[in-house]
Every structure is written in C-alpha cells, then in structure tokens.
PDB file of C-alpha atoms in Angstrom:
ATOM      1  CA  MET A  11       7.016-146.071   9.577  1.00 45.00           C
ATOM      2  CA  SER A  12      10.414-144.645  10.409  1.00 46.00           C
ATOM      3  CA  GLU A  13      11.405-143.240   7.007  1.00 65.00           C
ATOM      4  CA  SER A  14      11.547-139.476   6.880  1.00 94.00           C
ATOM      5  CA  ALA A  15       9.388-137.486   4.483  1.00 97.00           C
ATOM      6  CA  LEU A  16      12.504-136.570   2.532  1.00 97.00           C
ATOM      7  CA  GLN A  17      13.394-140.240   1.984  1.00 97.00           C
ATOM      8  CA  THR A  18       9.892-140.944   0.659  1.00 98.00           C
ATOM      9  CA  ALA A  19       9.965-137.823  -1.532  1.00 98.00           C
ATOM     10  CA  LEU A  20      13.350-138.818  -2.972  1.00 98.00           C
ATOM     11  CA  ALA A  21      12.256-142.410  -3.574  1.00 98.00           C
ATOM     12  CA  TYR A  22       9.206-141.109  -5.465  1.00 98.00           C
ATOM     13  CA  HIS A  23      11.350-138.627  -7.397  1.00 98.00           C
ATOM     14  CA  HIS A  24      13.964-141.169  -8.449  1.00 98.00           C
ATOM     15  CA  ALA A  25      11.239-143.621  -9.515  1.00 98.00           C
ATOM     16  CA  TRP A  26       9.333-141.244 -11.796  1.00 98.00           C
ATOM     17  CA  THR A  27      12.432-139.585 -13.225  1.00 98.00           C
ATOM     18  CA  GLY A  28      13.740-143.130 -13.824  1.00 97.00           C
ATOM     19  CA  HIS A  29      10.593-143.828 -15.884  1.00 96.00           C
ATOM     20  CA  ASP A  30       9.250-146.428 -13.442  1.00 97.00           C
ATOM     21  CA  PHE A  31       5.825-144.988 -12.713  1.00 97.00           C
ATOM     22  CA  ASP A  32       4.490-148.208 -11.158  1.00 98.00           C
ATOM     23  CA  GLN A  33       7.258-147.907  -8.584  1.00 98.00           C
ATOM     24  CA  ALA A  34       6.573-144.168  -8.172  1.00 98.00           C
ATOM     25  CA  MET A  35       2.912-144.911  -7.364  1.00 98.00           C
ATOM     26  CA  THR A  36       3.929-147.119  -4.394  1.00 98.00           C
ATOM     27  CA  TYR A  37       4.824-143.851  -2.580  1.00 98.00           C
ATOM     28  CA  ILE A  38       1.492-142.166  -3.378  1.00 98.00           C
ATOM     29  CA  ALA A  39      -1.456-142.322  -0.950  1.00 98.00           C
ATOM     30  CA  ASP A  40      -4.778-143.460  -2.424  1.00 98.00           C
ATOM     31  CA  ASP A  41      -6.381-140.193  -1.285  1.00 98.00           C
ATOM     32  CA  ILE A  42      -3.513-137.886  -2.339  1.00 98.00           C
ATOM     33  CA  VAL A  43      -4.405-134.253  -2.935  1.00 98.00           C
ATOM     34  CA  CYS A  44      -2.288-132.694  -5.676  1.00 98.00           C
ATOM     35  CA  LEU A  45      -2.287-128.929  -6.174  1.00 98.00           C
ATOM     36  CA  ALA A  46      -0.935-128.268  -9.674  1.00 98.00           C
ATOM     37  CA  PRO A  47      -0.820-125.150 -11.860  1.00 97.00           C
ATOM     38  CA  ALA A  48      -3.995-126.226 -13.683  1.00 94.00           C
ATOM     39  CA  GLY A  49      -5.879-126.929 -10.453  1.00 96.00           C
ATOM     40  CA  ARG A  50      -6.586-129.521  -7.785  1.00 98.00           C
ATOM     41  CA  LEU A  51      -6.457-133.264  -8.420  1.00 98.00           C
ATOM     42  CA  ASP A  52      -8.021-135.695  -5.945  1.00 98.00           C
ATOM     43  CA  GLY A  53      -6.874-139.285  -5.584  1.00 98.00           C
ATOM     44  CA  ALA A  54      -4.138-141.516  -6.931  1.00 98.00           C
ATOM     45  CA  ALA A  55      -5.763-142.149 -10.339  1.00 98.00           C
ATOM     46  CA  ALA A  56      -6.142-138.435 -11.132  1.00 98.00           C
ATOM     47  CA  PHE A  57      -2.603-137.827  -9.920  1.00 98.00           C
ATOM     48  CA  ARG A  58      -1.219-140.577 -12.151  1.00 98.00           C
ATOM     49  CA  GLY A  59      -3.158-139.206 -15.118  1.00 97.00           C
ATOM     50  CA  PHE A  60      -1.388-135.892 -14.601  1.00 97.00           C
ATOM     51  CA  MET A  61       2.190-136.937 -13.763  1.00 97.00           C
ATOM     52  CA  GLU A  62       2.724-140.106 -15.785  1.00 97.00           C
ATOM     53  CA  PRO A  63       2.380-138.367 -19.192  1.00 96.00           C
ATOM     54  CA  PHE A  64       4.963-135.832 -18.012  1.00 95.00           C
ATOM     55  CA  SER A  65       7.358-138.622 -17.014  1.00 96.00           C
ATOM     56  CA  ARG A  66       7.040-140.050 -20.553  1.00 96.00           C
ATOM     57  CA  ILE A  67       8.343-136.844 -22.189  1.00 96.00           C
ATOM     58  CA  LEU A  68      11.197-136.488 -19.679  1.00 97.00           C
ATOM     59  CA  LEU A  69      14.685-136.566 -21.192  1.00 97.00           C
ATOM     60  CA  ARG A  70      16.745-135.410 -18.200  1.00 97.00           C
ATOM     61  CA  ALA A  71      16.137-134.538 -14.553  1.00 98.00           C
ATOM     62  CA  GLU A  72      18.581-132.860 -12.203  1.00 98.00           C
ATOM     63  CA  LEU A  73      17.834-132.441  -8.521  1.00 98.00           C
ATOM     64  CA  LEU A  74      19.020-128.971  -7.446  1.00 97.00           C
ATOM     65  CA  GLY A  75      17.706-128.933  -3.884  1.00 97.00           C
ATOM     66  CA  ALA A  76      16.106-131.566  -1.651  1.00 97.00           C
ATOM     67  CA  PHE A  77      15.342-130.980   2.007  1.00 97.00           C
ATOM     68  CA  GLY A  78      12.795-132.079   4.545  1.00 96.00           C
ATOM     69  CA  ASP A  79      11.894-133.274   8.007  1.00 94.00           C
ATOM     70  CA  ASP A  80       9.730-136.061   9.435  1.00 93.00           C
ATOM     71  CA  THR A  81       6.489-134.931   7.797  1.00 96.00           C
ATOM     72  CA  SER A  82       7.280-132.690   4.831  1.00 97.00           C
ATOM     73  CA  ALA A  83       9.844-132.176   2.106  1.00 98.00           C
ATOM     74  CA  VAL A  84      10.654-129.716  -0.650  1.00 98.00           C
ATOM     75  CA  LEU A  85      12.286-130.697  -3.952  1.00 98.00           C
ATOM     76  CA  PHE A  86      13.586-128.270  -6.574  1.00 98.00           C
ATOM     77  CA  TYR A  87      14.727-129.711  -9.907  1.00 98.00           C
ATOM     78  CA  ASP A  88      15.475-128.891 -13.496  1.00 98.00           C
ATOM     79  CA  THR A  89      14.278-131.010 -16.405  1.00 98.00           C
ATOM     80  CA  ASP A  90      14.681-131.288 -20.142  1.00 98.00           C
ATOM     81  CA  THR A  91      11.579-132.618 -21.873  1.00 97.00           C
ATOM     82  CA  VAL A  92      10.792-133.494 -25.482  1.00 96.00           C
ATOM     83  CA  PRO A  93       8.823-130.277 -26.126  1.00 96.00           C
ATOM     84  CA  VAL A  94      10.675-127.964 -23.678  1.00 96.00           C
ATOM     85  CA  PRO A  95      14.358-127.956 -22.687  1.00 96.00           C
ATOM     86  CA  GLY A  96      15.226-126.369 -19.340  1.00 96.00           C
ATOM     87  CA  ALA A  97      11.888-126.664 -17.538  1.00 97.00           C
ATOM     88  CA  PRO A  98      12.444-126.353 -13.766  1.00 98.00           C
ATOM     89  CA  GLY A  99       9.863-127.437 -11.206  1.00 98.00           C
ATOM     90  CA  ALA A 100       9.422-127.616  -7.464  1.00 98.00           C
ATOM     91  CA  GLU A 101       7.341-129.765  -5.153  1.00 98.00           C
ATOM     92  CA  CYS A 102       6.236-129.376  -1.556  1.00 98.00           C
ATOM     93  CA  LEU A 103       5.216-132.784  -0.238  1.00 98.00           C
ATOM     94  CA  THR A 104       3.458-133.952   2.913  1.00 98.00           C
ATOM     95  CA  VAL A 105       4.072-137.574   3.893  1.00 98.00           C
ATOM     96  CA  ARG A 106       2.140-139.842   6.250  1.00 97.00           C
ATOM     97  CA  ASP A 107       3.088-143.486   6.966  1.00 95.00           C
ATOM     98  CA  GLY A 108       5.533-143.554   4.064  1.00 96.00           C
ATOM     99  CA  ARG A 109       3.035-142.272   1.487  1.00 98.00           C
ATOM    100  CA  ILE A 110       2.684-138.816  -0.063  1.00 98.00           C
ATOM    101  CA  VAL A 111      -0.713-137.433   1.011  1.00 98.00           C
ATOM    102  CA  GLU A 112      -0.317-133.918  -0.415  1.00 98.00           C
ATOM    103  CA  LEU A 113       1.839-132.731  -3.281  1.00 98.00           C
ATOM    104  CA  ARG A 114       1.979-129.134  -4.403  1.00 98.00           C
ATOM    105  CA  ILE A 115       3.811-128.728  -7.679  1.00 98.00           C
ATOM    106  CA  VAL A 116       4.821-125.494  -9.369  1.00 98.00           C
ATOM    107  CA  PHE A 117       6.252-125.032 -12.861  1.00 98.00           C
ATOM    108  CA  ASP A 118       5.847-122.526 -15.660  1.00 98.00           C
ATOM    109  CA  ARG A 119       3.205-123.647 -18.170  1.00 98.00           C
ATOM    110  CA  VAL A 120       4.112-120.910 -20.679  1.00 97.00           C
ATOM    111  CA  PRO A 121       6.811-122.826 -22.635  1.00 97.00           C
ATOM    112  CA  PHE A 122       4.654-125.983 -22.702  1.00 96.00           C
ATOM    113  CA  GLU A 123       1.688-124.035 -24.111  1.00 95.00           C
ATOM    114  CA  ALA A 124       3.968-122.366 -26.680  1.00 95.00           C
ATOM    115  CA  ALA A 125       5.308-125.782 -27.760  1.00 95.00           C
ATOM    116  CA  ARG A 126       1.751-127.103 -28.056  1.00 94.00           C
ATOM    117  CA  ARG A 127       0.706-124.149 -30.236  1.00 94.00           C
ATOM    118  CA  ALA A 128       3.795-124.561 -32.456  1.00 93.00           C
ATOM    119  CA  GLN A 129       3.025-128.272 -32.819  1.00 90.00           C
ATOM    120  CA  ALA A 130      -0.612-127.543 -33.720  1.00 92.00           C
ATOM    121  CA  GLN A 131       0.480-125.016 -36.351  1.00 90.00           C
ATOM    122  CA  ALA A 132       3.000-127.470 -37.824  1.00 90.00           C
ATOM    123  CA  SER A 133       0.270-130.147 -38.044  1.00 86.00           C
ATOM    124  CA  THR A 134      -2.052-127.696 -39.821  1.00 84.00           C
ATOM    125  CA  ALA A 135       0.699-126.657 -42.261  1.00 81.00           C
ATOM    126  CA  GLU A 136       1.331-130.304 -43.160  1.00 74.00           C
ATOM    127  CA  ARG A 137      -2.226-130.808 -44.413  1.00 66.00           C
TER     128      ARG A 137
ATOM    129  CA  MET B   1      29.728-115.450   8.517  1.00 44.00           C
ATOM    130  CA  SER B   2      28.104-118.120  10.669  1.00 46.00           C
ATOM    131  CA  GLU B   3      24.495-117.723   9.561  1.00 64.00           C
ATOM    132  CA  SER B   4      23.148-120.643   7.608  1.00 94.00           C
ATOM    133  CA  ALA B   5      21.857-120.284   4.075  1.00 97.00           C
ATOM    134  CA  LEU B   6      18.341-120.926   5.364  1.00 97.00           C
ATOM    135  CA  GLN B   7      18.556-118.021   7.810  1.00 97.00           C
ATOM    136  CA  THR B   8      19.666-115.683   5.004  1.00 98.00           C
ATOM    137  CA  ALA B   9      16.953-116.999   2.671  1.00 98.00           C
ATOM    138  CA  LEU B  10      14.299-116.483   5.343  1.00 98.00           C
ATOM    139  CA  ALA B  11      15.533-112.988   6.204  1.00 98.00           C
ATOM    140  CA  TYR B  12      15.333-112.087   2.503  1.00 98.00           C
ATOM    141  CA  HIS B  13      11.890-113.681   2.194  1.00 98.00           C
ATOM    142  CA  HIS B  14      10.434-111.914   5.229  1.00 98.00           C
ATOM    143  CA  ALA B  15      11.862-108.571   4.054  1.00 98.00           C
ATOM    144  CA  TRP B  16      10.394-108.652   0.541  1.00 98.00           C
ATOM    145  CA  THR B  17       7.066-110.155   1.589  1.00 98.00           C
ATOM    146  CA  GLY B  18       6.988-107.433   4.284  1.00 97.00           C
ATOM    147  CA  HIS B  19       7.314-104.817   1.510  1.00 96.00           C
ATOM    148  CA  ASP B  20      10.764-103.644   2.662  1.00 97.00           C
ATOM    149  CA  PHE B  21      12.766-104.115  -0.519  1.00 97.00           C
ATOM    150  CA  ASP B  22      15.696-102.000   0.672  1.00 98.00           C
ATOM    151  CA  GLN B  23      16.092-104.448   3.542  1.00 98.00           C
ATOM    152  CA  ALA B  24      15.629-107.398   1.157  1.00 98.00           C
ATOM    153  CA  MET B  25      18.488-106.130  -1.004  1.00 98.00           C
ATOM    154  CA  THR B  26      20.926-106.285   1.955  1.00 98.00           C
ATOM    155  CA  TYR B  27      20.837-110.096   1.521  1.00 98.00           C
ATOM    156  CA  ILE B  28      21.508-109.969  -2.247  1.00 98.00           C
ATOM    157  CA  ALA B  29      25.068-110.226  -3.627  1.00 98.00           C
ATOM    158  CA  ASP B  30      26.089-107.529  -6.114  1.00 98.00           C
ATOM    159  CA  ASP B  31      26.845-110.227  -8.689  1.00 98.00           C
ATOM    160  CA  ILE B  32      23.744-112.358  -8.048  1.00 98.00           C
ATOM    161  CA  VAL B  33      22.650-114.632 -10.871  1.00 98.00           C
ATOM    162  CA  CYS B  34      18.876-115.064 -10.983  1.00 98.00           C
ATOM    163  CA  LEU B  35      17.325-117.761 -13.150  1.00 98.00           C
ATOM    164  CA  ALA B  36      13.666-116.855 -13.626  1.00 98.00           C
ATOM    165  CA  PRO B  37      10.930-118.190 -15.947  1.00 97.00           C
ATOM    166  CA  ALA B  38      11.593-115.394 -18.443  1.00 94.00           C
ATOM    167  CA  GLY B  39      15.360-115.972 -18.449  1.00 97.00           C
ATOM    168  CA  ARG B  40      18.622-115.120 -16.713  1.00 98.00           C
ATOM    169  CA  LEU B  41      19.209-111.862 -14.835  1.00 98.00           C
ATOM    170  CA  ASP B  42      22.741-110.778 -13.934  1.00 98.00           C
ATOM    171  CA  GLY B  43      23.499-108.488 -11.020  1.00 98.00           C
ATOM    172  CA  ALA B  44      21.636-106.854  -8.151  1.00 98.00           C
ATOM    173  CA  ALA B  45      20.071-104.048 -10.233  1.00 98.00           C
ATOM    174  CA  ALA B  46      18.523-106.441 -12.763  1.00 98.00           C
ATOM    175  CA  PHE B  47      17.340-108.653  -9.926  1.00 98.00           C
ATOM    176  CA  ARG B  48      15.689-105.728  -8.136  1.00 98.00           C
ATOM    177  CA  GLY B  49      14.027-104.642 -11.380  1.00 97.00           C
ATOM    178  CA  PHE B  50      12.434-108.074 -11.591  1.00 97.00           C
ATOM    179  CA  MET B  51      11.446-108.797  -7.974  1.00 97.00           C
ATOM    180  CA  GLU B  52      10.558-105.385  -6.544  1.00 97.00           C
ATOM    181  CA  PRO B  53       7.570-104.854  -8.898  1.00 95.00           C
ATOM    182  CA  PHE B  54       6.288-108.272  -7.840  1.00 95.00           C
ATOM    183  CA  SER B  55       6.614-107.337  -4.157  1.00 96.00           C
ATOM    184  CA  ARG B  56       4.461-104.239  -4.829  1.00 96.00           C
ATOM    185  CA  ILE B  57       1.493-106.303  -6.080  1.00 96.00           C
ATOM    186  CA  LEU B  58       1.772-108.806  -3.202  1.00 97.00           C
ATOM    187  CA  LEU B  59      -1.303-109.011  -0.962  1.00 97.00           C
ATOM    188  CA  ARG B  60      -0.449-112.143   1.036  1.00 97.00           C
ATOM    189  CA  ALA B  61       2.447-114.570   1.318  1.00 98.00           C
ATOM    190  CA  GLU B  62       2.411-117.902   3.127  1.00 98.00           C
ATOM    191  CA  LEU B  63       5.539-119.961   3.565  1.00 98.00           C
ATOM    192  CA  LEU B  64       4.654-123.627   3.003  1.00 97.00           C
ATOM    193  CA  GLY B  65       8.137-125.149   3.155  1.00 97.00           C
ATOM    194  CA  ALA B  66      11.559-123.773   4.074  1.00 97.00           C
ATOM    195  CA  PHE B  67      14.623-125.945   4.413  1.00 97.00           C
ATOM    196  CA  GLY B  68      18.350-125.641   3.857  1.00 96.00           C
ATOM    197  CA  ASP B  69      21.885-126.262   4.958  1.00 94.00           C
ATOM    198  CA  ASP B  70      25.053-124.154   5.245  1.00 93.00           C
ATOM    199  CA  THR B  71      25.195-123.163   1.572  1.00 96.00           C
ATOM    200  CA  SER B  72      21.771-123.604   0.005  1.00 97.00           C
ATOM    201  CA  ALA B  73      18.082-123.374   0.795  1.00 98.00           C
ATOM    202  CA  VAL B  74      14.737-124.064  -0.839  1.00 98.00           C
ATOM    203  CA  LEU B  75      11.601-122.041  -0.112  1.00 98.00           C
ATOM    204  CA  PHE B  76       8.099-122.958  -1.279  1.00 98.00           C
ATOM    205  CA  TYR B  77       5.336-120.418  -0.764  1.00 98.00           C
ATOM    206  CA  ASP B  78       1.885-119.396  -1.826  1.00 98.00           C
ATOM    207  CA  THR B  79       0.930-115.806  -2.614  1.00 98.00           C
ATOM    208  CA  ASP B  80      -2.098-113.730  -3.416  1.00 98.00           C
ATOM    209  CA  THR B  81      -1.328-110.805  -5.711  1.00 97.00           C
ATOM    210  CA  VAL B  82      -3.445-107.960  -7.073  1.00 96.00           C
ATOM    211  CA  PRO B  83      -3.841-109.546 -10.532  1.00 96.00           C
ATOM    212  CA  VAL B  84      -3.673-113.243  -9.493  1.00 96.00           C
ATOM    213  CA  PRO B  85      -4.945-114.912  -6.300  1.00 96.00           C
ATOM    214  CA  GLY B  86      -3.299-118.196  -5.345  1.00 96.00           C
ATOM    215  CA  ALA B  87       0.039-117.895  -7.165  1.00 97.00           C
ATOM    216  CA  PRO B  88       2.545-120.319  -5.624  1.00 98.00           C
ATOM    217  CA  GLY B  89       6.285-120.020  -6.191  1.00 98.00           C
ATOM    218  CA  ALA B  90       9.498-121.728  -5.173  1.00 98.00           C
ATOM    219  CA  GLU B  91      13.092-120.620  -4.873  1.00 98.00           C
ATOM    220  CA  CYS B  92      16.372-122.513  -4.721  1.00 98.00           C
ATOM    221  CA  LEU B  93      19.004-120.192  -3.256  1.00 98.00           C
ATOM    222  CA  THR B  94      22.773-120.406  -2.935  1.00 98.00           C
ATOM    223  CA  VAL B  95      24.313-118.262  -0.208  1.00 98.00           C
ATOM    224  CA  ARG B  96      27.905-117.129   0.271  1.00 97.00           C
ATOM    225  CA  ASP B  97      29.073-114.920   3.187  1.00 95.00           C
ATOM    226  CA  GLY B  98      25.516-114.066   4.157  1.00 96.00           C
ATOM    227  CA  ARG B  99      24.455-112.957   0.670  1.00 98.00           C
ATOM    228  CA  ILE B 100      22.392-114.747  -1.968  1.00 98.00           C
ATOM    229  CA  VAL B 101      24.654-115.358  -4.978  1.00 98.00           C
ATOM    230  CA  GLU B 102      22.257-117.495  -7.010  1.00 98.00           C
ATOM    231  CA  LEU B 103      18.477-117.582  -6.924  1.00 98.00           C
ATOM    232  CA  ARG B 104      16.420-119.863  -9.117  1.00 98.00           C
ATOM    233  CA  ILE B 105      12.736-119.020  -9.022  1.00 98.00           C
ATOM    234  CA  VAL B 106       9.888-120.976 -10.514  1.00 98.00           C
ATOM    235  CA  PHE B 107       6.255-119.927 -10.834  1.00 98.00           C
ATOM    236  CA  ASP B 108       3.515-120.308 -13.420  1.00 98.00           C
ATOM    237  CA  ARG B 109       3.361-117.276 -15.717  1.00 97.00           C
ATOM    238  CA  VAL B 110       0.071-118.380 -17.331  1.00 97.00           C
ATOM    239  CA  PRO B 111      -2.336-116.669 -14.869  1.00 97.00           C
ATOM    240  CA  PHE B 112      -0.236-113.483 -14.904  1.00 96.00           C
ATOM    241  CA  GLU B 113      -0.313-113.357 -18.712  1.00 95.00           C
ATOM    242  CA  ALA B 114      -4.064-114.006 -18.688  1.00 95.00           C
ATOM    243  CA  ALA B 115      -4.575-111.153 -16.201  1.00 95.00           C
ATOM    244  CA  ARG B 116      -2.456-108.847 -18.377  1.00 93.00           C
ATOM    245  CA  ARG B 117      -4.501-109.713 -21.486  1.00 94.00           C
ATOM    246  CA  ALA B 118      -7.781-109.154 -19.611  1.00 93.00           C
ATOM    247  CA  GLN B 119      -6.494-105.798 -18.361  1.00 90.00           C
ATOM    248  CA  ALA B 120      -5.425-104.779 -21.882  1.00 91.00           C
ATOM    249  CA  GLN B 121      -8.848-105.715 -23.271  1.00 90.00           C
ATOM    250  CA  ALA B 122     -10.596-103.768 -20.503  1.00 90.00           C
ATOM    251  CA  SER B 123      -8.437-100.714 -21.305  1.00 86.00           C
ATOM    252  CA  THR B 124      -9.302-101.006 -25.004  1.00 84.00           C
ATOM    253  CA  ALA B 125     -13.016-101.377 -24.245  1.00 81.00           C
ATOM    254  CA  GLU B 126     -12.940 -98.183 -22.167  1.00 74.00           C
ATOM    255  CA  ARG B 127     -11.789 -96.051 -25.110  1.00 66.00           C
TER     256      ARG B 127
END
C-alpha cells in the first residue's frame, strides 16, 4: 500500500471525529495494540470498546498538529466533550499496510473523573 | 533564523531530559504561553516553575515520535519518573526565531495524584 502513515492516521481521525466509527474501524488492524492511560488494550474489539464511547460524547475536535512519515504519525488535537470542555489528546500511531497496528494515546483523565464524580453526586442528590 | 521548529523542539527536549534546564531555557521565549493540564502559564518564569520540577524527578525519557515543519512540531515521548513509572506525554510546540513561543503539553495527571496521595498517607502513618 502506498499511502503514508499520516494519511491513514488522518483518515482514521476524520472518521471518528466525524462520528462514523464503522468507517474509522476500516483503518484499524485486527491485532491492534492500544496503549491508553488506563492500560493496554489488545485487538480491534477492545479498541472499539474504548474509543467508540468517547466518539459519542465528542462535541468538537480541532487538529492542532499532524505529522508523520511512511510508518508512523503523531496527532495532537483539542476536543470539547459533553462532560469536559477543552480536553486535549495526542496519539502516536504505527501503520502497516494501511492499517493502524499500534496506537498510543495520552490525555488527562483528571477532568473526566471529576465530571463522573459530580454526576454521581447529582444522581444521589436526586433520590 | 534558519533552524526548523523541529530542531528547536528537539534541542529543548534533549536539554531538559538531560537535566540541563538552564540550557533548555535558551530555547524558551520570554513571553511563552504554556497550556498544561492544570491550566495556562504565561511567561518563561512560570513555565520554568512548572517544567523544571518535573525534569528533576525524571529517571528515563524515550522519544517515540518527533515531527514538525518550519513553524511547529509535535513530540510524543514516554518517561519513567520517581513517583510514576511509564508516564507518557506529548507536546505541540510553536517556534518563532528559534524560540518556543507556545507549548501545549498533555499527560495523564491521575497516576501523579495517586502517588501524591500515597505519599501523604505514608507520611501520616509515620507520625
């Protein structure tokens, strides 16, 4: 395949931020290894179980930096999500034959955990 | 200045991960804007107050991705630190005249907060 890693990474990025996760998964290798803040995820199903819920709460995505070469790419973006506005993230992706075989993702879980706690408290108060 | 943004970003990275923060600061603009997980920092002094303490607890840094063009660069790296092993981070840097004028940094604060709580509990238990 002649597409560069950056092209594959961008195609994946535009698909999931465009809320088309079926399309996003066409760029994911069956045996993808994803290294996320909460730990390692093995395989496309585990990866989808992690990223698709995030794509559902996405309100806005802005790509701030996107670079790469034939085999790897780095994306840096900002997002607004339903629970957390202004949640930046970055990915370091390795691509083989047009599919992402490794994806390291980094973001700050602190505001998401704070939003979850606030939501849990609000639910308790409603009872 | 003819140096690319990536060269400046890498020179900064190698200086701070090499524990030479005086050298690292030669690549930082006086009016740098740093967008970090805890919020915005304005100016070189505030930036140094944030990053230099982190450089002191650094045990290992490994650059996983580094790309850029004339004006901006993205770095993705893994680190081991005294309180937290395996703490990846990413930076999106804007460079003007050989100095970094904007630096967005993303990392997960959760393991650092957990280490701080464990340390505080250990200190209390010792009393």
